[in-house]
Amino acid sequence: PLRASLRNTGADVGKLLANPGEYFQQNPQVYSKLHNYVVSVLEQVSGRLHVIENSVVVDVSTDKEFTFLYKYMERTKRRPKNLFIIDIGSAEGVLGSNSFNLFQLGWSGLLVDPFRAHIEKARRATAIAAFAFRGATPKAHGANTASLLDEFEGCQHIEFERVALGPRDENVNMSTSEVTADRILKGSEQAVTMNTVKTMMSRHPKIPKDFGILSIDAGSHSWDILKQFLIQEKYQPAFVVVEWLGLSIPKVMDVMEEKMPGRYTLLATVGFNMIFGSLDPRVMEYGSSVLDTTPCHGNPFSAFQSGAPPPVHHDGPPPPIP
């Protein structure tokens, strides 16, 4: 297939193999066609590579949740009005993350995890993603123990909460069995702060009710966290990604459909994750790319103040999944 692809480009294979760099400089159309071919093959093999604005983005989410959402938004030309993700159980912020790739595309977000080692690694990982996107540079900011805030002088605003979410505000012991940082023994317990969603979100008043994506990976606590966000505190994210492992699909559906009829529809079950889309057209923009190309205007919450023309809203449910 590679030889056939080269023949189709009209390339002189002998000259190409003799001096690839010089040949590609003289024949950029051959390079472009070959590049597209190689990327298409890799996409077929892995399903995790996406070329977005001339950059290759590798889906790092566990079950390709990012790939599903990216392809859905690109295909339907529907994206959240507010390009902001709240990632509950964000762990180390890279492998298995539902937010890292979005930060690479210019989104803002709030990462929530109870363990210090996870938060420290996530801060470094998201800094790499944010810096790579638009040359954002970290601004000095005093961090407190409850809300580890990292502010960027640029178009993104990424915050961190070292807290567990639960039914009440208290200190609890949680297993650190998933923490892989040095000096923390696998299977040990660590004292952490537990907050309700209401308490945690009171520290982030700028986050709008209709933010972009709510991602929850908190085991058996996911059900209660989901109820607190959507029912008790009445947040209206455009998409909800919730891991049902440790729960049950009927329990999740009870929250999303029985207790909130007409608000969300199940778009897909991807691995152990259920992905829902809002039925409220006011939380979406139409004719927009998943990439945030909005000028900053000096506002770190650029995703909240779009400089693009007013979106065209359409009534009705999200387009069907092919």
Short mmCIF file of C-alpha atoms in Angstrom, two decimals:
data_model
loop_
_atom_site.label_atom_id
_atom_site.label_comp_id
_atom_site.label_asym_id
_atom_site.label_seq_id
_atom_site.Cartn_x
_atom_site.Cartn_y
_atom_site.Cartn_z
CA PRO A 1 0.00 0.00 0.00
CA LEU A 2 2.84 2.41 0.73
CA ARG A 3 4.45 1.83 -2.67
CA ALA A 4 1.08 2.30 -4.36
CA SER A 5 0.56 5.52 -2.39
CA LEU A 6 3.97 6.80 -3.52
CA ARG A 7 3.22 5.91 -7.12
CA ASN A 8 -0.10 7.75 -6.88
CA THR A 9 1.72 10.91 -5.80
CA GLY A 10 3.90 10.79 -8.89
CA ALA A 11 7.01 10.62 -6.74
CA ASP A 12 10.38 9.56 -8.09
CA VAL A 13 11.01 6.85 -5.51
CA GLY A 14 14.71 6.59 -6.33
CA LYS A 15 15.37 10.29 -5.69
CA LEU A 16 13.14 10.25 -2.62
CA LEU A 17 15.05 7.39 -1.02
CA ALA A 18 18.42 8.92 -1.96
CA ASN A 19 17.74 12.21 -0.21
CA PRO A 20 14.29 12.39 1.47
CA GLY A 21 14.77 15.83 3.07
CA GLU A 22 15.80 17.56 -0.13
CA TYR A 23 13.18 15.74 -2.20
CA PHE A 24 10.33 16.70 0.14
CA GLN A 25 11.47 20.34 0.16
CA GLN A 26 11.35 20.39 -3.63
CA ASN A 27 8.09 18.41 -3.80
CA PRO A 28 5.89 19.54 -0.88
CA GLN A 29 2.79 18.01 -2.49
CA VAL A 30 4.39 14.56 -2.25
CA TYR A 31 5.21 15.13 1.42
CA SER A 32 1.65 16.26 2.11
CA LYS A 33 0.08 13.22 0.43
CA LEU A 34 2.48 10.81 2.10
CA HIS A 35 1.90 12.48 5.47
CA ASN A 36 -1.86 12.11 5.08
CA TYR A 37 -1.48 8.48 4.09
CA VAL A 38 0.68 7.61 7.10
CA VAL A 39 -1.67 9.42 9.49
CA SER A 40 -4.72 7.64 8.02
CA VAL A 41 -3.02 4.26 8.53
CA LEU A 42 -2.12 5.10 12.12
CA GLU A 43 -5.67 6.28 12.78
CA GLN A 44 -7.03 3.00 11.49
CA VAL A 45 -4.62 1.02 13.64
CA SER A 46 -5.03 2.90 16.90
CA GLY A 47 -8.12 5.07 16.53
CA ARG A 48 -6.45 7.55 18.85
CA LEU A 49 -4.63 9.91 16.52
CA HIS A 50 -6.30 13.07 15.24
CA VAL A 51 -4.84 15.80 13.08
CA ILE A 52 -6.28 19.08 14.37
CA GLU A 53 -5.06 22.37 12.94
CA ASN A 54 -1.88 20.70 11.59
CA SER A 55 -1.09 19.16 14.98
CA VAL A 56 -1.30 15.48 15.87
CA VAL A 57 -3.34 14.92 19.03
CA VAL A 58 -3.12 11.51 20.73
CA ASP A 59 -6.24 10.53 22.67
CA VAL A 60 -5.05 9.71 26.21
CA SER A 61 -8.48 8.92 27.68
CA THR A 62 -9.01 5.37 28.91
CA ASP A 63 -11.74 4.21 26.54
CA LYS A 64 -11.37 6.85 23.80
CA GLU A 65 -13.98 9.13 25.35
CA PHE A 66 -12.16 12.13 23.86
CA THR A 67 -12.28 10.55 20.39
CA PHE A 68 -16.03 10.04 20.67
CA LEU A 69 -16.70 13.60 21.83
CA TYR A 70 -14.29 15.14 19.33
CA LYS A 71 -15.78 13.26 16.38
CA TYR A 72 -19.31 13.98 17.58
CA MET A 73 -18.66 17.71 17.86
CA GLU A 74 -16.81 17.87 14.55
CA ARG A 75 -19.47 15.87 12.71
CA THR A 76 -22.46 17.76 14.10
CA LYS A 77 -20.70 21.17 14.27
CA ARG A 78 -22.10 21.51 17.79
CA ARG A 79 -19.87 22.37 20.70
CA PRO A 80 -20.49 23.65 24.22
CA LYS A 81 -21.01 27.39 24.52
CA ASN A 82 -18.51 27.42 27.39
CA LEU A 83 -15.34 25.46 26.62
CA PHE A 84 -14.74 24.36 30.20
CA ILE A 85 -14.44 20.87 31.68
CA ILE A 86 -14.81 19.80 35.31
CA ASP A 87 -12.87 16.55 35.69
CA ILE A 88 -13.76 14.67 38.89
CA GLY A 89 -11.20 11.97 39.72
CA SER A 90 -8.65 13.52 37.39
CA ALA A 91 -5.77 11.45 38.84
CA GLU A 92 -2.40 12.45 37.35
CA GLY A 93 -3.92 14.40 34.49
CA VAL A 94 -2.46 12.52 31.50
CA LEU A 95 -2.97 8.80 30.97
CA GLY A 96 -6.66 8.04 31.36
CA SER A 97 -7.52 11.74 31.47
CA ASN A 98 -10.70 13.11 29.91
CA SER A 99 -9.39 16.69 30.12
CA PHE A 100 -5.76 16.67 28.90
CA ASN A 101 -6.60 16.62 25.18
CA LEU A 102 -9.12 19.42 25.63
CA PHE A 103 -6.46 21.55 27.30
CA GLN A 104 -4.31 20.90 24.23
CA LEU A 105 -7.15 22.46 22.20
CA GLY A 106 -7.38 25.57 24.35
CA TRP A 107 -10.16 24.63 26.76
CA SER A 108 -10.15 25.73 30.41
CA GLY A 109 -11.02 23.49 33.34
CA LEU A 110 -11.12 22.40 36.95
CA LEU A 111 -9.34 19.18 37.97
CA VAL A 112 -10.49 17.51 41.19
CA ASP A 113 -8.64 14.75 43.02
CA PRO A 114 -8.15 14.06 46.75
CA PHE A 115 -4.47 13.10 46.64
CA ARG A 116 -1.58 15.56 46.70
CA ALA A 117 0.66 13.35 44.52
CA HIS A 118 -1.99 13.26 41.80
CA ILE A 119 -2.54 17.02 41.88
CA GLU A 120 1.18 17.77 41.70
CA LYS A 121 1.59 15.60 38.61
CA ALA A 122 -1.58 16.98 37.05
CA ARG A 123 -0.31 20.55 37.45
CA ARG A 124 2.83 19.69 35.50
CA ALA A 125 0.91 17.78 32.83
CA THR A 126 -1.67 20.49 32.21
CA ALA A 127 1.05 23.14 32.11
CA ILE A 128 2.64 21.26 29.21
CA ALA A 129 -0.69 21.08 27.38
CA ALA A 130 -1.50 24.73 28.00
CA PHE A 131 1.95 26.05 27.07
CA ALA A 132 1.93 24.06 23.86
CA PHE A 133 -1.44 25.46 22.80
CA ARG A 134 -0.83 29.19 22.71
CA GLY A 135 2.36 30.04 24.54
CA ALA A 136 0.60 30.61 27.86
CA THR A 137 2.93 31.29 30.77
CA PRO A 138 2.22 30.57 34.44
CA LYS A 139 1.37 33.55 36.61
CA ALA A 140 2.60 33.58 40.19
CA HIS A 141 -0.31 32.85 42.50
CA GLY A 142 -0.40 31.91 46.16
CA ALA A 143 -1.87 28.42 46.46
CA ASN A 144 -3.90 27.46 49.51
CA THR A 145 -4.46 23.97 50.86
CA ALA A 146 -8.07 23.65 49.73
CA SER A 147 -7.86 25.05 46.22
CA LEU A 148 -4.57 24.68 44.37
CA LEU A 149 -5.06 27.42 41.82
CA ASP A 150 -2.87 27.83 38.76
CA GLU A 151 -3.61 30.83 36.57
CA PHE A 152 -2.26 31.35 33.07
CA GLU A 153 -1.45 34.63 31.37
CA GLY A 154 -3.09 33.69 28.14
CA CYS A 155 -6.32 32.18 26.93
CA GLN A 156 -6.71 29.35 29.40
CA HIS A 157 -7.61 29.13 33.05
CA ILE A 158 -6.93 25.80 34.77
CA GLU A 159 -7.73 25.26 38.41
CA PHE A 160 -7.05 22.38 40.80
CA GLU A 161 -8.92 21.12 43.85
CA ARG A 162 -7.27 18.65 46.23
CA VAL A 163 -10.51 17.40 47.69
CA ALA A 164 -12.83 14.39 47.67
CA LEU A 165 -16.48 15.01 46.86
CA GLY A 166 -19.11 13.47 49.08
CA PRO A 167 -22.36 14.00 50.97
CA ARG A 168 -20.91 16.25 53.69
CA ASP A 169 -17.94 18.45 54.64
CA GLU A 170 -15.51 16.47 56.80
CA ASN A 171 -12.06 14.91 56.97
CA VAL A 172 -11.92 11.25 55.94
CA ASN A 173 -9.36 8.53 55.25
CA MET A 174 -9.09 7.29 51.70
CA SER A 175 -6.98 4.54 50.17
CA THR A 176 -4.00 5.73 48.17
CA SER A 177 -3.72 2.41 46.34
CA GLU A 178 -3.88 4.16 42.99
CA VAL A 179 -1.22 6.75 43.84
CA THR A 180 2.10 5.86 42.22
CA ALA A 181 4.23 8.78 43.47
CA ASP A 182 7.36 8.14 45.49
CA ARG A 183 7.10 7.88 49.27
CA ILE A 184 3.44 6.81 49.17
CA LEU A 185 2.95 3.11 49.82
CA LYS A 186 0.50 1.28 47.63
CA GLY A 187 -2.57 0.36 49.61
CA SER A 188 -1.97 2.83 52.44
CA GLU A 189 -4.53 5.31 53.69
CA GLN A 190 -4.28 9.08 53.65
CA ALA A 191 -6.35 11.71 55.43
CA VAL A 192 -8.14 13.90 52.89
CA THR A 193 -10.70 16.69 52.92
CA MET A 194 -14.20 15.84 51.76
CA ASN A 195 -16.54 18.58 50.51
CA THR A 196 -19.97 18.69 49.02
CA VAL A 197 -20.28 19.94 45.46
CA LYS A 198 -21.87 23.13 46.81
CA THR A 199 -18.93 23.85 49.11
CA MET A 200 -16.30 23.18 46.46
CA MET A 201 -18.03 25.19 43.75
CA SER A 202 -18.46 28.15 46.10
CA ARG A 203 -14.70 28.62 45.69
CA HIS A 204 -15.12 28.91 41.91
CA PRO A 205 -17.88 31.46 41.35
CA LYS A 206 -16.76 32.30 37.79
CA ILE A 207 -17.54 28.84 36.47
CA PRO A 208 -20.94 29.16 34.77
CA LYS A 209 -23.82 26.78 35.40
CA ASP A 210 -23.78 25.74 31.74
CA PHE A 211 -20.12 24.75 31.45
CA GLY A 212 -18.99 22.37 28.72
CA ILE A 213 -18.29 18.88 30.09
CA LEU A 214 -18.77 17.21 33.47
CA SER A 215 -16.57 14.11 33.72
CA ILE A 216 -16.95 11.89 36.80
CA ASP A 217 -14.72 8.93 37.64
CA ALA A 218 -15.27 8.38 41.35
CA GLY A 219 -16.31 4.75 41.67
CA SER A 220 -19.37 4.18 43.82
CA HIS A 221 -19.44 7.90 44.74
CA SER A 222 -20.14 8.92 41.13
CA TRP A 223 -23.91 8.55 41.51
CA ASP A 224 -24.10 10.93 44.50
CA ILE A 225 -21.74 13.45 42.85
CA LEU A 226 -23.86 13.36 39.70
CA LYS A 227 -27.02 14.08 41.69
CA GLN A 228 -25.37 16.94 43.57
CA PHE A 229 -24.19 18.67 40.39
CA LEU A 230 -27.30 18.24 38.25
CA ILE A 231 -30.22 18.05 40.68
CA GLN A 232 -29.24 19.79 43.91
CA GLU A 233 -27.01 22.54 42.49
CA LYS A 234 -28.75 22.67 39.08
CA TYR A 235 -25.67 22.77 36.86
CA GLN A 236 -26.34 22.22 33.16
CA PRO A 237 -23.20 20.95 31.42
CA ALA A 238 -23.50 20.38 27.69
CA PHE A 239 -22.05 16.87 28.02
CA VAL A 240 -21.83 14.46 30.94
CA VAL A 241 -19.31 11.60 31.01
CA VAL A 242 -19.79 9.27 33.97
CA GLU A 243 -18.05 5.98 34.66
CA TRP A 244 -20.66 3.45 35.72
CA LEU A 245 -18.13 0.87 36.97
CA GLY A 246 -18.85 0.33 40.66
CA LEU A 247 -22.39 1.57 40.13
CA SER A 248 -24.86 0.20 37.64
CA ILE A 249 -26.26 1.48 34.39
CA PRO A 250 -29.81 1.64 35.84
CA LYS A 251 -28.56 3.84 38.71
CA VAL A 252 -27.01 6.33 36.31
CA MET A 253 -30.09 6.29 34.09
CA ASP A 254 -32.23 6.93 37.17
CA VAL A 255 -30.48 10.26 37.67
CA MET A 256 -30.22 11.25 34.02
CA GLU A 257 -33.68 10.28 32.78
CA GLU A 258 -36.04 9.46 35.65
CA LYS A 259 -35.16 12.39 37.91
CA MET A 260 -34.46 14.83 35.06
CA PRO A 261 -36.82 13.90 32.22
CA GLY A 262 -36.21 15.78 28.99
CA ARG A 263 -32.86 17.28 29.99
CA TYR A 264 -30.33 14.75 28.67
CA THR A 265 -30.12 11.91 26.18
CA LEU A 266 -27.69 9.00 26.18
CA LEU A 267 -25.35 9.45 23.21
CA ALA A 268 -23.17 6.37 23.70
CA THR A 269 -21.69 3.88 26.12
CA VAL A 270 -17.92 3.92 25.58
CA GLY A 271 -16.10 1.28 27.58
CA PHE A 272 -17.23 1.73 31.17
CA ASN A 273 -18.40 5.30 30.48
CA MET A 274 -21.84 6.62 29.66
CA ILE A 275 -21.85 9.85 27.63
CA PHE A 276 -24.90 12.10 27.71
CA GLY A 277 -25.73 15.19 25.66
CA SER A 278 -27.90 18.07 26.82
CA LEU A 279 -31.26 18.58 25.12
CA ASP A 280 -31.15 22.29 25.94
CA PRO A 281 -30.03 24.17 22.80
CA ARG A 282 -29.00 27.18 24.87
CA VAL A 283 -25.87 25.43 26.18
CA MET A 284 -24.50 24.75 22.69
CA GLU A 285 -22.95 26.68 19.81
CA TYR A 286 -23.56 25.66 16.22
CA GLY A 287 -21.20 25.82 13.27
CA SER A 288 -18.17 25.85 15.60
CA SER A 289 -15.05 23.69 15.86
CA VAL A 290 -14.01 21.90 19.03
CA LEU A 291 -10.83 24.00 18.92
CA ASP A 292 -10.89 27.26 20.91
CA THR A 293 -9.52 29.87 18.50
CA THR A 294 -11.17 32.77 20.32
CA PRO A 295 -8.99 35.87 20.83
CA CYS A 296 -8.10 36.30 24.48
CA HIS A 297 -8.90 40.01 24.92
CA GLY A 298 -6.75 39.83 28.07
CA ASN A 299 -9.32 37.63 29.81
CA PRO A 300 -8.09 34.30 31.20
CA PHE A 301 -11.65 33.01 30.91
CA SER A 302 -11.59 33.51 27.15
CA ALA A 303 -13.77 30.46 26.59
CA PHE A 304 -16.52 32.23 28.53
CA GLN A 305 -16.41 35.38 26.41
CA SER A 306 -16.43 34.27 22.82
CA GLY A 307 -15.48 36.89 20.27
CA ALA A 308 -17.16 34.89 17.53
CA PRO A 309 -20.49 35.92 15.96
CA PRO A 310 -23.57 34.98 18.02
CA PRO A 311 -24.25 31.25 17.63
CA VAL A 312 -27.30 30.04 15.77
CA HIS A 313 -29.44 27.89 18.04
CA HIS A 314 -31.64 25.11 16.82
CA ASP A 315 -34.41 23.55 18.84
CA GLY A 316 -34.68 19.79 19.17
CA PRO A 317 -32.50 16.92 20.36
CA PRO A 318 -28.88 16.36 19.37
CA PRO A 319 -28.33 14.75 15.98
CA PRO A 320 -28.44 10.94 16.02
CA ILE A 321 -25.28 8.88 16.28
CA PRO A 322 -24.52 7.17 12.95
#
